[in-house]
Amino acid sequence: MKIVIVGAGEVGTHLARMLSKVNHDIVLIDEDPEKLQRISSQVDLMPLTGFANSFRDLQDAGVSKADLFIAVTPFEDRNFFACIIAKDLGAKRTVARVNNGEFLSEKNRERILRFGIDEVIYPENLAAKEIVNSIKQVGTREMIEFSGGKLILMGIKIRKNAPIVNKSLEDISHINKDILAVAINRGPNVIIPHGKDIIQSEDIVFFITTKTNQNLILEISGKEIFEVKNIMIIGGSRIAQKAAEKLGDQYNIKIIEADRERCIKVAGKLGNALIINGDGRNLELLKEESLEKMDAFVAVTGNSETNILSCHLAKSYGVRRTVAEIENTDFLTMAEGMGIGSIINKKLLAASYIYKYTVGTSVSHVKCLTASDAEVFEFKIKTESKITQKPISEIDFPEDIIIGGIVRGNTGFVANGDTQIKVGDLVIVLTKTSSINKLEKFFK
Amino acid sequence: MLNFKFIIRILGFLLVVEGLAMLIASLVATIYGGPDMGGLFLSTLITSATGLLILAITRKARKEIGKREGFVIVTLVWVLFSFFGSLPFILSNTIPNLTNAFFETMSGFTTTGASILTDIESMPHGILFWRSMTQWLGGMGIIVLSLAILPIFGIGGMQLFAAEVPGPVADKLSPRINSTAKSLWAIYLFFTLLETVLLWIGGMTFFDAINHSFTTMATGGYSTKQASVAYWTSPFIQYVITFFMILAGTNFTISYLLFTGRFRKAIENEELRYYLFFIAGFTIIITAGLLVSTQFGVEQAFRDSIFQVASIITTTGYATVDYLHWTPFLTMVLFAGFFFGGSAGSTGGGLKIMRIVLLLKNSYYELRRIIHPNAIIPVRFNDKPVTEQIINNVLAFFMFYFVIFFVSTILLMLVVPDLPSAMGAVATSLGNIGPGLGIFGPAENFSALHPAGKWFLSFLMLIGRLELFTVLVLFSPAFWKK
């Protein structure tokens, strides 16, 4: 697939990195040659110094033959215009990053489709969704629902006190056959586990299960279930506003923002939250606003360091659920090990979201697990393929790929060796990023 | 810590590739039924077996390479290829002495073309073919070849590619490094075949035609005749070779643009214009000089001068006349050409046209900068400003080049009787050209040189081919610090 990406910011470079691992032809355009030089020495792609809105530069990049054109500069007007040009030059599909939720509504989507913009992504919206998910689902680091919740992927940090520490996957399957560990983050590595692998403390384990077993998983992982009522959000950024909007009225939300002007604006927009003007790093202020009574603490200032530190602080004051937005990708692995709860990176979210456009029509959902080199795919089995011929245990899968579960009709179930996949199934597969290209042949 | 295991594994892979190349030479020897058959097959066996053995032992190597590993791999590959590549000469008893055989092979792979052979016609066909083939393989580059045929390098490929491809910046033809390498080799192969056919039509035997095509396209300069191209007096053959020498000295990106129909972009390339301008300038001066100083007709004078100029500037090193017999002025004019070299991204050696143009522009702009101290005057190339980083890199390259040139000339004076010979030998080795001055002129060879001198020149050829930095960086303390 020939892909042209405009904007070598973090979304662009992360996408380029992901896509080049699976042998796509990538041209990356940016105005800054230094940014390009850095990425092109690490990733196999064609760097091109040029402007997003230049006909000549886009032509030089071969946009007319591109299967996918992705505009992810920080400026939405520029992205829009680049997509319009690209579509006109002959790009098959265009994706623009936007900074405004307006474009997401069905009506407006149709309008911009007429200009030649096929898809829009709004990273802040994705991040807000993720925050809401992690607040609603306490105890987990990450949670993905498939087919409206028929199957669930949960990422859970295993502490020393968890009953399943030092147990193998086989032991766990004896507890309940509808629980399957499909990936383990251990330090900087991700492991696709098999029957004999042992779960250690400090692992982040990703389980596939059905909705009914959700609480059982929390139980065997040593997590307490509690209800979230009071939420404190540091930073009145767009993500914070979106998240507060989505959370709705059933929570008590406090938003702390340092900039007075912004406070006024946010307060005007949100009726369901209390806006407090102050520095989120000021402990006195946080205590005054009863930090220790909070059930959840969300740090989404523009500064990753502040977010990490304030979540750390909140944890030490006994806040059970913390969510930190970390935009600096270099910090991700480190932050993951610091015990500050869930981590949100809107660029990674955006990249995985775009990623699904590159993996054929049979894939309905792709997501990159935070801070790890693993990807979750949801395949719709449309025709007979290699995968439907034999039970899973008889198919010769590479080690880094695992089938997590299947949704058939209205029921979801966790896969085991005897499962036979049929046409019409929705299959959830986990793979290391480096093995994605091996995946395709099983489903074709 | 360097990932030595994977370095060795890649070297193993590449040895197998070299073994395959030897096999082709062995088959040629078999066709001609020469006495070199045994030696060539034995070399094939040793080289491939060593490669396979390495592959078998290093199966579990981590597949991670960074910049440092890249430099080590590229340098070692060229040394290793030269050692194993000299086996056919030694085992077939055609060049029994290791020093001589290594010199001949290194001179081959680096596309220098300086030879120690005193009677080339007496060599069996298989050996001659292998000798030309070393140049052909070395011309486009061993790494580039392996990138094209083996999917082994993964992410680190670009680093290896950049470390081997001549010029201050390595251009990619297409987004993926493998397809870039494939395109480069496809163009290279196409030109080689085209030249073979033309030379064959021009009256060469098929064997001579293919050998000369190999060494022309690589800007190597090995001939199958002791007299070099002068053996063929046909103007057609000489013009064909001249044309292909000039072609081989142009950036292959330009050929690629031509093949994909982007003529305008190709012709507008600034380096190409300067390159042709320099060739034309030298040719006009020397043609005029020859017309004044000799009895030659215009055609003869033009043909002699453009052939020698193309041969020297592209760093091929063929000869149709002995330029040492020209008037000293003309010889010195041509010697200036020793430092030009082909274009960036070509198979030629030397400083490269692009570097020279950047240096000249930068120096000229410096005059303007002195008059307007507050002016921002960037160096522009192909209508784009060149970053200061690249200018610094080019300045450092230039400085290294000339320091190495002078220090090596002084060192070589230990074993060479006169200054012109020493200077010529160093310039020709560092620029991967072939013939030098004095006792190493185009009609002579390097067989009489002291063994120490041969090893030293071999080293200069290597650092010249890999454009100084790739090799020199290995000798810097910073490289080995943890």
PDB file of C-alpha atoms in Angstrom, chain B residues 129-260:
ATOM      1  CA  PHE B 129      36.119 -12.720 -15.566  1.00  0.00           C
ATOM      2  CA  TRP B 130      36.363 -12.867 -11.768  1.00  0.00           C
ATOM      3  CA  ARG B 131      38.701  -9.864 -11.853  1.00  0.00           C
ATOM      4  CA  SER B 132      36.166  -7.800 -13.829  1.00  0.00           C
ATOM      5  CA  MET B 133      33.346  -9.109 -11.703  1.00  0.00           C
ATOM      6  CA  THR B 134      34.947  -7.868  -8.472  1.00  0.00           C
ATOM      7  CA  GLN B 135      34.707  -4.385  -9.959  1.00  0.00           C
ATOM      8  CA  TRP B 136      31.159  -4.865 -11.126  1.00  0.00           C
ATOM      9  CA  LEU B 137      30.053  -6.037  -7.672  1.00  0.00           C
ATOM     10  CA  GLY B 138      31.999  -3.287  -5.934  1.00  0.00           C
ATOM     11  CA  GLY B 139      30.734  -0.597  -8.293  1.00  0.00           C
ATOM     12  CA  MET B 140      27.132  -0.484  -7.196  1.00  0.00           C
ATOM     13  CA  GLY B 141      28.170  -1.687  -3.787  1.00  0.00           C
ATOM     14  CA  ILE B 142      28.109  -4.950  -1.905  1.00  0.00           C
ATOM     15  CA  ILE B 143      25.621  -3.709   0.668  1.00  0.00           C
ATOM     16  CA  VAL B 144      23.334  -2.287  -1.988  1.00  0.00           C
ATOM     17  CA  LEU B 145      23.440  -5.640  -3.748  1.00  0.00           C
ATOM     18  CA  SER B 146      22.566  -7.526  -0.621  1.00  0.00           C
ATOM     19  CA  LEU B 147      19.812  -5.076   0.240  1.00  0.00           C
ATOM     20  CA  ALA B 148      18.362  -5.807  -3.160  1.00  0.00           C
ATOM     21  CA  ILE B 149      18.416  -9.577  -2.882  1.00  0.00           C
ATOM     22  CA  LEU B 150      18.205 -10.377   0.816  1.00  0.00           C
ATOM     23  CA  PRO B 151      15.562  -9.152   3.236  1.00  0.00           C
ATOM     24  CA  ILE B 152      17.960  -9.432   6.167  1.00  0.00           C
ATOM     25  CA  PHE B 153      18.678  -5.942   7.328  1.00  0.00           C
ATOM     26  CA  GLY B 154      15.287  -4.635   8.378  1.00  0.00           C
ATOM     27  CA  ILE B 155      15.381  -1.224   9.994  1.00  0.00           C
ATOM     28  CA  GLY B 156      19.153  -0.901   9.998  1.00  0.00           C
ATOM     29  CA  GLY B 157      19.288  -1.069   6.209  1.00  0.00           C
ATOM     30  CA  MET B 158      19.222   2.669   5.680  1.00  0.00           C
ATOM     31  CA  GLN B 159      22.282   3.103   7.864  1.00  0.00           C
ATOM     32  CA  LEU B 160      24.263   0.558   5.904  1.00  0.00           C
ATOM     33  CA  PHE B 161      23.031   2.046   2.652  1.00  0.00           C
ATOM     34  CA  ALA B 162      24.082   5.552   3.673  1.00  0.00           C
ATOM     35  CA  ALA B 163      27.451   4.281   4.840  1.00  0.00           C
ATOM     36  CA  GLU B 164      28.211   2.736   1.462  1.00  0.00           C
ATOM     37  CA  VAL B 165      26.621   4.988  -1.144  1.00  0.00           C
ATOM     38  CA  PRO B 166      28.958   7.751  -2.366  1.00  0.00           C
ATOM     39  CA  GLY B 167      28.096  11.386  -1.795  1.00  0.00           C
ATOM     40  CA  PRO B 168      27.227  13.639   1.124  1.00  0.00           C
ATOM     41  CA  VAL B 169      23.567  12.579   1.161  1.00  0.00           C
ATOM     42  CA  ALA B 170      22.141   9.183   0.230  1.00  0.00           C
ATOM     43  CA  ASP B 171      19.043   9.510  -1.952  1.00  0.00           C
ATOM     44  CA  LYS B 172      16.298   6.986  -1.925  1.00  0.00           C
ATOM     45  CA  LEU B 173      14.517   6.268  -5.185  1.00  0.00           C
ATOM     46  CA  SER B 174      11.431   4.824  -3.544  1.00  0.00           C
ATOM     47  CA  PRO B 175      10.112   4.702  -0.001  1.00  0.00           C
ATOM     48  CA  ARG B 176      11.509   1.291   0.785  1.00  0.00           C
ATOM     49  CA  ILE B 177      15.194   0.662   0.948  1.00  0.00           C
ATOM     50  CA  ASN B 178      14.884  -2.783  -0.658  1.00  0.00           C
ATOM     51  CA  SER B 179      13.063  -1.496  -3.686  1.00  0.00           C
ATOM     52  CA  THR B 180      15.529   1.390  -3.955  1.00  0.00           C
ATOM     53  CA  ALA B 181      18.372  -1.111  -4.041  1.00  0.00           C
ATOM     54  CA  LYS B 182      16.485  -3.250  -6.552  1.00  0.00           C
ATOM     55  CA  SER B 183      15.888  -0.295  -8.865  1.00  0.00           C
ATOM     56  CA  LEU B 184      19.525   0.737  -8.653  1.00  0.00           C
ATOM     57  CA  TRP B 185      20.706  -2.733  -9.574  1.00  0.00           C
ATOM     58  CA  ALA B 186      18.152  -3.045 -12.332  1.00  0.00           C
ATOM     59  CA  ILE B 187      19.386   0.173 -13.967  1.00  0.00           C
ATOM     60  CA  TYR B 188      22.972  -0.933 -13.477  1.00  0.00           C
ATOM     61  CA  LEU B 189      22.286  -4.303 -15.043  1.00  0.00           C
ATOM     62  CA  PHE B 190      20.430  -2.753 -17.939  1.00  0.00           C
ATOM     63  CA  PHE B 191      23.261  -0.364 -18.792  1.00  0.00           C
ATOM     64  CA  THR B 192      25.794  -3.172 -18.506  1.00  0.00           C
ATOM     65  CA  LEU B 193      23.857  -5.336 -20.957  1.00  0.00           C
ATOM     66  CA  LEU B 194      23.362  -2.413 -23.329  1.00  0.00           C
ATOM     67  CA  GLU B 195      27.057  -1.636 -23.374  1.00  0.00           C
ATOM     68  CA  THR B 196      27.952  -5.294 -23.855  1.00  0.00           C
ATOM     69  CA  VAL B 197      25.783  -5.472 -26.950  1.00  0.00           C
ATOM     70  CA  LEU B 198      27.186  -2.225 -28.362  1.00  0.00           C
ATOM     71  CA  LEU B 199      30.795  -3.247 -27.797  1.00  0.00           C
ATOM     72  CA  TRP B 200      30.081  -6.637 -29.295  1.00  0.00           C
ATOM     73  CA  ILE B 201      28.627  -4.996 -32.382  1.00  0.00           C
ATOM     74  CA  GLY B 202      31.669  -2.724 -32.444  1.00  0.00           C
ATOM     75  CA  GLY B 203      33.971  -5.667 -32.952  1.00  0.00           C
ATOM     76  CA  MET B 204      35.000  -6.903 -29.518  1.00  0.00           C
ATOM     77  CA  THR B 205      34.671 -10.590 -28.734  1.00  0.00           C
ATOM     78  CA  PHE B 206      31.692 -11.314 -26.506  1.00  0.00           C
ATOM     79  CA  PHE B 207      34.022 -12.110 -23.617  1.00  0.00           C
ATOM     80  CA  ASP B 208      35.915  -8.824 -23.940  1.00  0.00           C
ATOM     81  CA  ALA B 209      32.674  -6.925 -24.402  1.00  0.00           C
ATOM     82  CA  ILE B 210      31.116  -8.204 -21.191  1.00  0.00           C
ATOM     83  CA  ASN B 211      34.298  -7.721 -19.195  1.00  0.00           C
ATOM     84  CA  HIS B 212      34.672  -4.155 -20.346  1.00  0.00           C
ATOM     85  CA  SER B 213      31.013  -3.430 -19.680  1.00  0.00           C
ATOM     86  CA  PHE B 214      31.462  -4.727 -16.146  1.00  0.00           C
ATOM     87  CA  THR B 215      34.420  -2.488 -15.521  1.00  0.00           C
ATOM     88  CA  THR B 216      33.042   0.570 -17.351  1.00  0.00           C
ATOM     89  CA  MET B 217      29.741   0.643 -15.502  1.00  0.00           C
ATOM     90  CA  ALA B 218      31.606   0.191 -12.220  1.00  0.00           C
ATOM     91  CA  THR B 219      34.034   2.968 -13.234  1.00  0.00           C
ATOM     92  CA  GLY B 220      36.639   0.338 -12.428  1.00  0.00           C
ATOM     93  CA  GLY B 221      39.043   0.231 -15.324  1.00  0.00           C
ATOM     94  CA  TYR B 222      40.274  -3.372 -15.395  1.00  0.00           C
ATOM     95  CA  SER B 223      40.811  -4.450 -18.973  1.00  0.00           C
ATOM     96  CA  THR B 224      41.355  -7.868 -20.464  1.00  0.00           C
ATOM     97  CA  LYS B 225      44.312  -6.470 -22.410  1.00  0.00           C
ATOM     98  CA  GLN B 226      47.642  -5.238 -21.115  1.00  0.00           C
ATOM     99  CA  ALA B 227      47.321  -2.210 -23.389  1.00  0.00           C
ATOM    100  CA  SER B 228      43.869  -1.420 -21.914  1.00  0.00           C
ATOM    101  CA  VAL B 229      41.330   0.038 -24.349  1.00  0.00           C
ATOM    102  CA  ALA B 230      44.181   1.250 -26.574  1.00  0.00           C
ATOM    103  CA  TYR B 231      44.171  -2.350 -27.887  1.00  0.00           C
ATOM    104  CA  TRP B 232      41.037  -1.479 -29.876  1.00  0.00           C
ATOM    105  CA  THR B 233      41.710   1.322 -32.292  1.00  0.00           C
ATOM    106  CA  SER B 234      38.086   1.470 -33.447  1.00  0.00           C
ATOM    107  CA  PRO B 235      36.708   4.978 -32.736  1.00  0.00           C
ATOM    108  CA  PHE B 236      33.259   3.411 -32.304  1.00  0.00           C
ATOM    109  CA  ILE B 237      34.404   1.260 -29.390  1.00  0.00           C
ATOM    110  CA  GLN B 238      36.240   4.178 -27.806  1.00  0.00           C
ATOM    111  CA  TYR B 239      33.216   6.473 -28.097  1.00  0.00           C
ATOM    112  CA  VAL B 240      30.875   3.823 -26.739  1.00  0.00           C
ATOM    113  CA  ILE B 241      33.113   3.328 -23.741  1.00  0.00           C
ATOM    114  CA  THR B 242      33.441   7.091 -23.260  1.00  0.00           C
ATOM    115  CA  PHE B 243      29.669   7.448 -23.271  1.00  0.00           C
ATOM    116  CA  PHE B 244      29.166   4.693 -20.732  1.00  0.00           C
ATOM    117  CA  MET B 245      31.952   5.983 -18.516  1.00  0.00           C
ATOM    118  CA  ILE B 246      30.186   9.337 -18.359  1.00  0.00           C
ATOM    119  CA  LEU B 247      26.891   7.560 -17.736  1.00  0.00           C
ATOM    120  CA  ALA B 248      28.390   5.506 -14.911  1.00  0.00           C
ATOM    121  CA  GLY B 249      29.721   8.705 -13.334  1.00  0.00           C
ATOM    122  CA  THR B 250      26.283  10.340 -13.203  1.00  0.00           C
ATOM    123  CA  ASN B 251      23.975   9.946 -10.279  1.00  0.00           C
ATOM    124  CA  PHE B 252      21.849   6.842 -10.787  1.00  0.00           C
ATOM    125  CA  THR B 253      18.887   8.775  -9.447  1.00  0.00           C
ATOM    126  CA  ILE B 254      19.003  10.749 -12.696  1.00  0.00           C
ATOM    127  CA  SER B 255      18.909   7.583 -14.768  1.00  0.00           C
ATOM    128  CA  TYR B 256      15.990   6.468 -12.648  1.00  0.00           C
ATOM    129  CA  LEU B 257      14.175   9.740 -13.339  1.00  0.00           C
ATOM    130  CA  LEU B 258      14.795   9.234 -17.052  1.00  0.00           C
ATOM    131  CA  PHE B 259      13.455   5.702 -16.921  1.00  0.00           C
ATOM    132  CA  THR B 260      10.322   6.867 -15.150  1.00  0.00           C
TER     133      THR B 260
END
